[in-house]
PDB file of C-alpha atoms in Angstrom:
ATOM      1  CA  UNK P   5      -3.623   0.034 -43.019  1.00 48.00           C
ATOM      2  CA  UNK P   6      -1.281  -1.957 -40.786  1.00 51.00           C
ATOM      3  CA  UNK P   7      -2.401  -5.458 -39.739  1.00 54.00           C
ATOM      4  CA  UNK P   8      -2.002  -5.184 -36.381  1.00 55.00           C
ATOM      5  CA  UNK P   9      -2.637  -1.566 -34.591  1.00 53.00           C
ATOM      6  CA  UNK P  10      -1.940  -2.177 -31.627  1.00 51.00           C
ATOM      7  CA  UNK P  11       1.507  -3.359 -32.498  1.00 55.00           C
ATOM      8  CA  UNK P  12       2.367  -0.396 -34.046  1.00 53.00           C
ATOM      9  CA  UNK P  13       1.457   1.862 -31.578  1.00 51.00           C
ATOM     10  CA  UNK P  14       3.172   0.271 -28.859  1.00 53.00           C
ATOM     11  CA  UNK P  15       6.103   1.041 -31.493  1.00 55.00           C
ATOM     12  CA  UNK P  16       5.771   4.334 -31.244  1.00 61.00           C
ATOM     13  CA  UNK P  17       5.005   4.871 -27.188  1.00 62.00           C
ATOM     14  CA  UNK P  18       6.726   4.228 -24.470  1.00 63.00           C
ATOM     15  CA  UNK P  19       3.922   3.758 -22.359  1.00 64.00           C
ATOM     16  CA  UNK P  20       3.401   3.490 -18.990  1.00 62.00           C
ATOM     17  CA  UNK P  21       6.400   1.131 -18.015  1.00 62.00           C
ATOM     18  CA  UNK P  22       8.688   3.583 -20.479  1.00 67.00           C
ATOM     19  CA  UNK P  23       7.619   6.513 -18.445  1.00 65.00           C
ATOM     20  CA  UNK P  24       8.713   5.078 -15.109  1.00 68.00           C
ATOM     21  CA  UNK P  25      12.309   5.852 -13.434  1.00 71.00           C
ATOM     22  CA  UNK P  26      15.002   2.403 -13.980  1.00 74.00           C
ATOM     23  CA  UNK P  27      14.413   0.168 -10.924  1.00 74.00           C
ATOM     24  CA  UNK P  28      16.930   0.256  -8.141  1.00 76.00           C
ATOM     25  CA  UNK P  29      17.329  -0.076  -4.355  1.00 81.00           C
ATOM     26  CA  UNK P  30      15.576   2.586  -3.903  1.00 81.00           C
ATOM     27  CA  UNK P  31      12.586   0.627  -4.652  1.00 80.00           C
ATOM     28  CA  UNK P  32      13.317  -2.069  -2.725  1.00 81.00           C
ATOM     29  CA  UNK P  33      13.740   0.137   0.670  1.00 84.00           C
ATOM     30  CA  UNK P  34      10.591   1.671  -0.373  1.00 84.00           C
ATOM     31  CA  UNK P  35       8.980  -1.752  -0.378  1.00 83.00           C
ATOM     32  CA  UNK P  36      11.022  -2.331   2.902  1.00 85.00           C
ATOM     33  CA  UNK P  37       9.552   0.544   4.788  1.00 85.00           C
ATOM     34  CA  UNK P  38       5.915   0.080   3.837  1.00 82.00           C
ATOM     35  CA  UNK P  39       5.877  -3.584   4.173  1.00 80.00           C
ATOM     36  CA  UNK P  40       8.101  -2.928   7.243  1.00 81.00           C
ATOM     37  CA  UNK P  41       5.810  -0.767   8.937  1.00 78.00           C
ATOM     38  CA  UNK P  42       2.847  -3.300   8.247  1.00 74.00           C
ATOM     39  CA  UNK P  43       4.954  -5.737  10.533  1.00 73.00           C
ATOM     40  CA  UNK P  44       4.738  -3.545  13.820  1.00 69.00           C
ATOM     41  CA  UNK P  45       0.930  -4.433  13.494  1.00 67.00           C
ATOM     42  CA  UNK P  46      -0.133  -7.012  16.264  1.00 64.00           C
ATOM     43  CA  UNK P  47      -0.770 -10.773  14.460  1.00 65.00           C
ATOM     44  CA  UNK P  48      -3.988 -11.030  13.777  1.00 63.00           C
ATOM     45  CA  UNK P  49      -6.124 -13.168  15.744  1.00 66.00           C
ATOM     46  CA  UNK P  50      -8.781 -15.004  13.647  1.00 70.00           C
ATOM     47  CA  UNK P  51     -11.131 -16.365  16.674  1.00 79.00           C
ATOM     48  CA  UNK P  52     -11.726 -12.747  18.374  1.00 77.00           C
ATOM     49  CA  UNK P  53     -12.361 -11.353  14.890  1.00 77.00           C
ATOM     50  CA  UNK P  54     -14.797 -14.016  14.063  1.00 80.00           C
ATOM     51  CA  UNK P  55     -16.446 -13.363  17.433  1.00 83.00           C
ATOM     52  CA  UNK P  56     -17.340  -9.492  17.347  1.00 84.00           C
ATOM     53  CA  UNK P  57     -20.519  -8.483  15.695  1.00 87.00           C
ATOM     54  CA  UNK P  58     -19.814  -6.719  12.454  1.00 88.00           C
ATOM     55  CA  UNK P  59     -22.665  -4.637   9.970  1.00 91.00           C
ATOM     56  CA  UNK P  60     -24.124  -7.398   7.367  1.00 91.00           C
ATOM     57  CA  UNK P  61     -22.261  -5.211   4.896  1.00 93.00           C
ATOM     58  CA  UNK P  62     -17.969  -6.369   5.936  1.00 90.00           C
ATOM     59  CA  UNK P  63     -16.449  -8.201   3.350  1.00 91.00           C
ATOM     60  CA  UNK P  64     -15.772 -11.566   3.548  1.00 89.00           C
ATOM     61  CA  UNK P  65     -12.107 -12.573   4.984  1.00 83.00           C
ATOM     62  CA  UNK P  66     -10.561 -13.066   1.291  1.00 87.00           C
ATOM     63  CA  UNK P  67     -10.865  -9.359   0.194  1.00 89.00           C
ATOM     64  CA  UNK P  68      -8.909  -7.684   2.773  1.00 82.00           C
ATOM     65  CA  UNK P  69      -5.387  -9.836   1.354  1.00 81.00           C
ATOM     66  CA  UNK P  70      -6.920  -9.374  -2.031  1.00 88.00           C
ATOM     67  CA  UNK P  71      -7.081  -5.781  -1.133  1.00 88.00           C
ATOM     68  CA  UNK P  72      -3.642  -5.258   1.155  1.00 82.00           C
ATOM     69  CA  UNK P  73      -1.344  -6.722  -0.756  1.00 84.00           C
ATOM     70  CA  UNK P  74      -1.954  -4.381  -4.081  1.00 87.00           C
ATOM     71  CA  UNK P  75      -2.269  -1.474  -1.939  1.00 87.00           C
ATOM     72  CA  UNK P  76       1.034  -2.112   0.004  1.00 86.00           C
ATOM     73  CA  UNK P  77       2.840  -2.709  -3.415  1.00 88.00           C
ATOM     74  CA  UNK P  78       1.361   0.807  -4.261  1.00 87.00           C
ATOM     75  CA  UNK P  79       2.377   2.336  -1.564  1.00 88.00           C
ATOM     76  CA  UNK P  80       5.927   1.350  -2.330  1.00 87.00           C
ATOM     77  CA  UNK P  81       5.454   2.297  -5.696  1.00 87.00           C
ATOM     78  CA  UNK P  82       4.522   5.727  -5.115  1.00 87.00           C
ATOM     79  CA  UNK P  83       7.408   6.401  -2.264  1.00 88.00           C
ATOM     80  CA  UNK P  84       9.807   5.084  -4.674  1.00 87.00           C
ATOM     81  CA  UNK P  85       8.611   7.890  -7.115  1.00 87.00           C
ATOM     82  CA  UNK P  86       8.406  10.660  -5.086  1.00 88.00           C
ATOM     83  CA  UNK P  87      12.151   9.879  -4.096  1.00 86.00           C
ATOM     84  CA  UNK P  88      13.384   9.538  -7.430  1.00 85.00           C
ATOM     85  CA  UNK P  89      11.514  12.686  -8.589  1.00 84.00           C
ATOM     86  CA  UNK P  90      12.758  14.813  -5.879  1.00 80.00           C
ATOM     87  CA  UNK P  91      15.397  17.119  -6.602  1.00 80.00           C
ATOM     88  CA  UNK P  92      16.747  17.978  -3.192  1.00 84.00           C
ATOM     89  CA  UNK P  93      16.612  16.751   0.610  1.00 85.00           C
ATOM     90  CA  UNK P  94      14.363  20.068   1.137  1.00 89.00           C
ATOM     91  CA  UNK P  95      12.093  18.981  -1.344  1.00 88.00           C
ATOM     92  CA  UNK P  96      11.271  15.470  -0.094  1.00 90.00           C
ATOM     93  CA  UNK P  97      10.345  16.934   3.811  1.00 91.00           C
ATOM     94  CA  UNK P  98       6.385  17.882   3.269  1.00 93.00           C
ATOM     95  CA  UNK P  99       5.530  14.285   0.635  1.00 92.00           C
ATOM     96  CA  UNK P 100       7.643  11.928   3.252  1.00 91.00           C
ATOM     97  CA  UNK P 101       6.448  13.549   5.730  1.00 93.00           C
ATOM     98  CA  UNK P 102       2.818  13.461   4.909  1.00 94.00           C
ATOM     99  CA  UNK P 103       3.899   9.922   3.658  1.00 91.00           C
ATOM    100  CA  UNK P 104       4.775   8.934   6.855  1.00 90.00           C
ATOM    101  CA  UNK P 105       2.023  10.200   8.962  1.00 94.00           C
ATOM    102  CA  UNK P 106      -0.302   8.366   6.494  1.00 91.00           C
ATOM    103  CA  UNK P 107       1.489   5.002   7.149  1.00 87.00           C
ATOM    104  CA  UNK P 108       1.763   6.002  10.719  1.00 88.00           C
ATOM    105  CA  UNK P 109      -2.111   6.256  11.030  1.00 90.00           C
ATOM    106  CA  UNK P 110      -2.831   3.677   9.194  1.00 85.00           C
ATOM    107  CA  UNK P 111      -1.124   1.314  11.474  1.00 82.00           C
ATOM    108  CA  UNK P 112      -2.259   2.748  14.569  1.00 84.00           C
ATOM    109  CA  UNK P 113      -5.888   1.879  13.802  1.00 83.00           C
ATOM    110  CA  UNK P 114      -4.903  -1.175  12.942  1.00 77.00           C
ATOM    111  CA  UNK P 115      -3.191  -1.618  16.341  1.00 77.00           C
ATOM    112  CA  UNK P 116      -5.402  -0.122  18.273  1.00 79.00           C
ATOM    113  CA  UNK P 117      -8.268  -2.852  16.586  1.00 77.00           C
ATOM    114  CA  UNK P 118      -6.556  -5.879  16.728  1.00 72.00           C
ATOM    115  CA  UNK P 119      -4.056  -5.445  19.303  1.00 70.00           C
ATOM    116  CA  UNK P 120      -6.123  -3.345  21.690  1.00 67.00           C
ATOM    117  CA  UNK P 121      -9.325  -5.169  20.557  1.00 66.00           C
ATOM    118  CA  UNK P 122     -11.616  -1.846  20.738  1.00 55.00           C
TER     119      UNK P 122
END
């Protein structure tokens, strides 16, 4: 029995990070566009959302970066693989479409909340 299992298993698979596509620009304009997007967004203005009454159930202000930020990278992530997976132009339409509309709607509640206020 080997001393160390765990050694020798990661050995023999090429886990997670082996499965992945090589990094390339592609990633990085992934990252670009969803972290791009995010920037449309009206700054956020700390007093106003201090001000409105919320349920006794929001988060405190430290999740939602805690939250974002992983997400965003996610995001990326997952654009990234859809375009590397894709074999043709034709077969990227329907996921970066439906890709976009979700980062489209996302936003827009987020600019209609902070920058409309409502």
């Amino acid at each position: 029995m080997p001393s160390n299992i765990l050694q020798e298993a990661d050995l023999k698979s090429p886990g997670l990070l082996g499965a992945l596509p090589k990094a390339d620009l592609t990633l990085l304009a992934s990252g670009a566009v969803v972290f791009g997007v995010q920037r449309l967004v009206p700054s956020y203005d700390d007093t106003w959302y201090k001000a409105i009454r919320k349920p006794t159930w929001t988060p405190p202000n430290w999740v939602f970066p805690a939250v974002w930020i992983p997400l965003k990278v996610l995001q990326s992530v997952s654009l990234w693989l859809v375009l590397k997976q894709a074999g043709s132009r034709k077969e990227l339409l329907l996921p970066v479409s439906l890709f976009g509309l979700h980062l489209f709607l996302g936003n827009w509640w987020n600019v209609v909340f902070f920058g409309r206020r409502q």
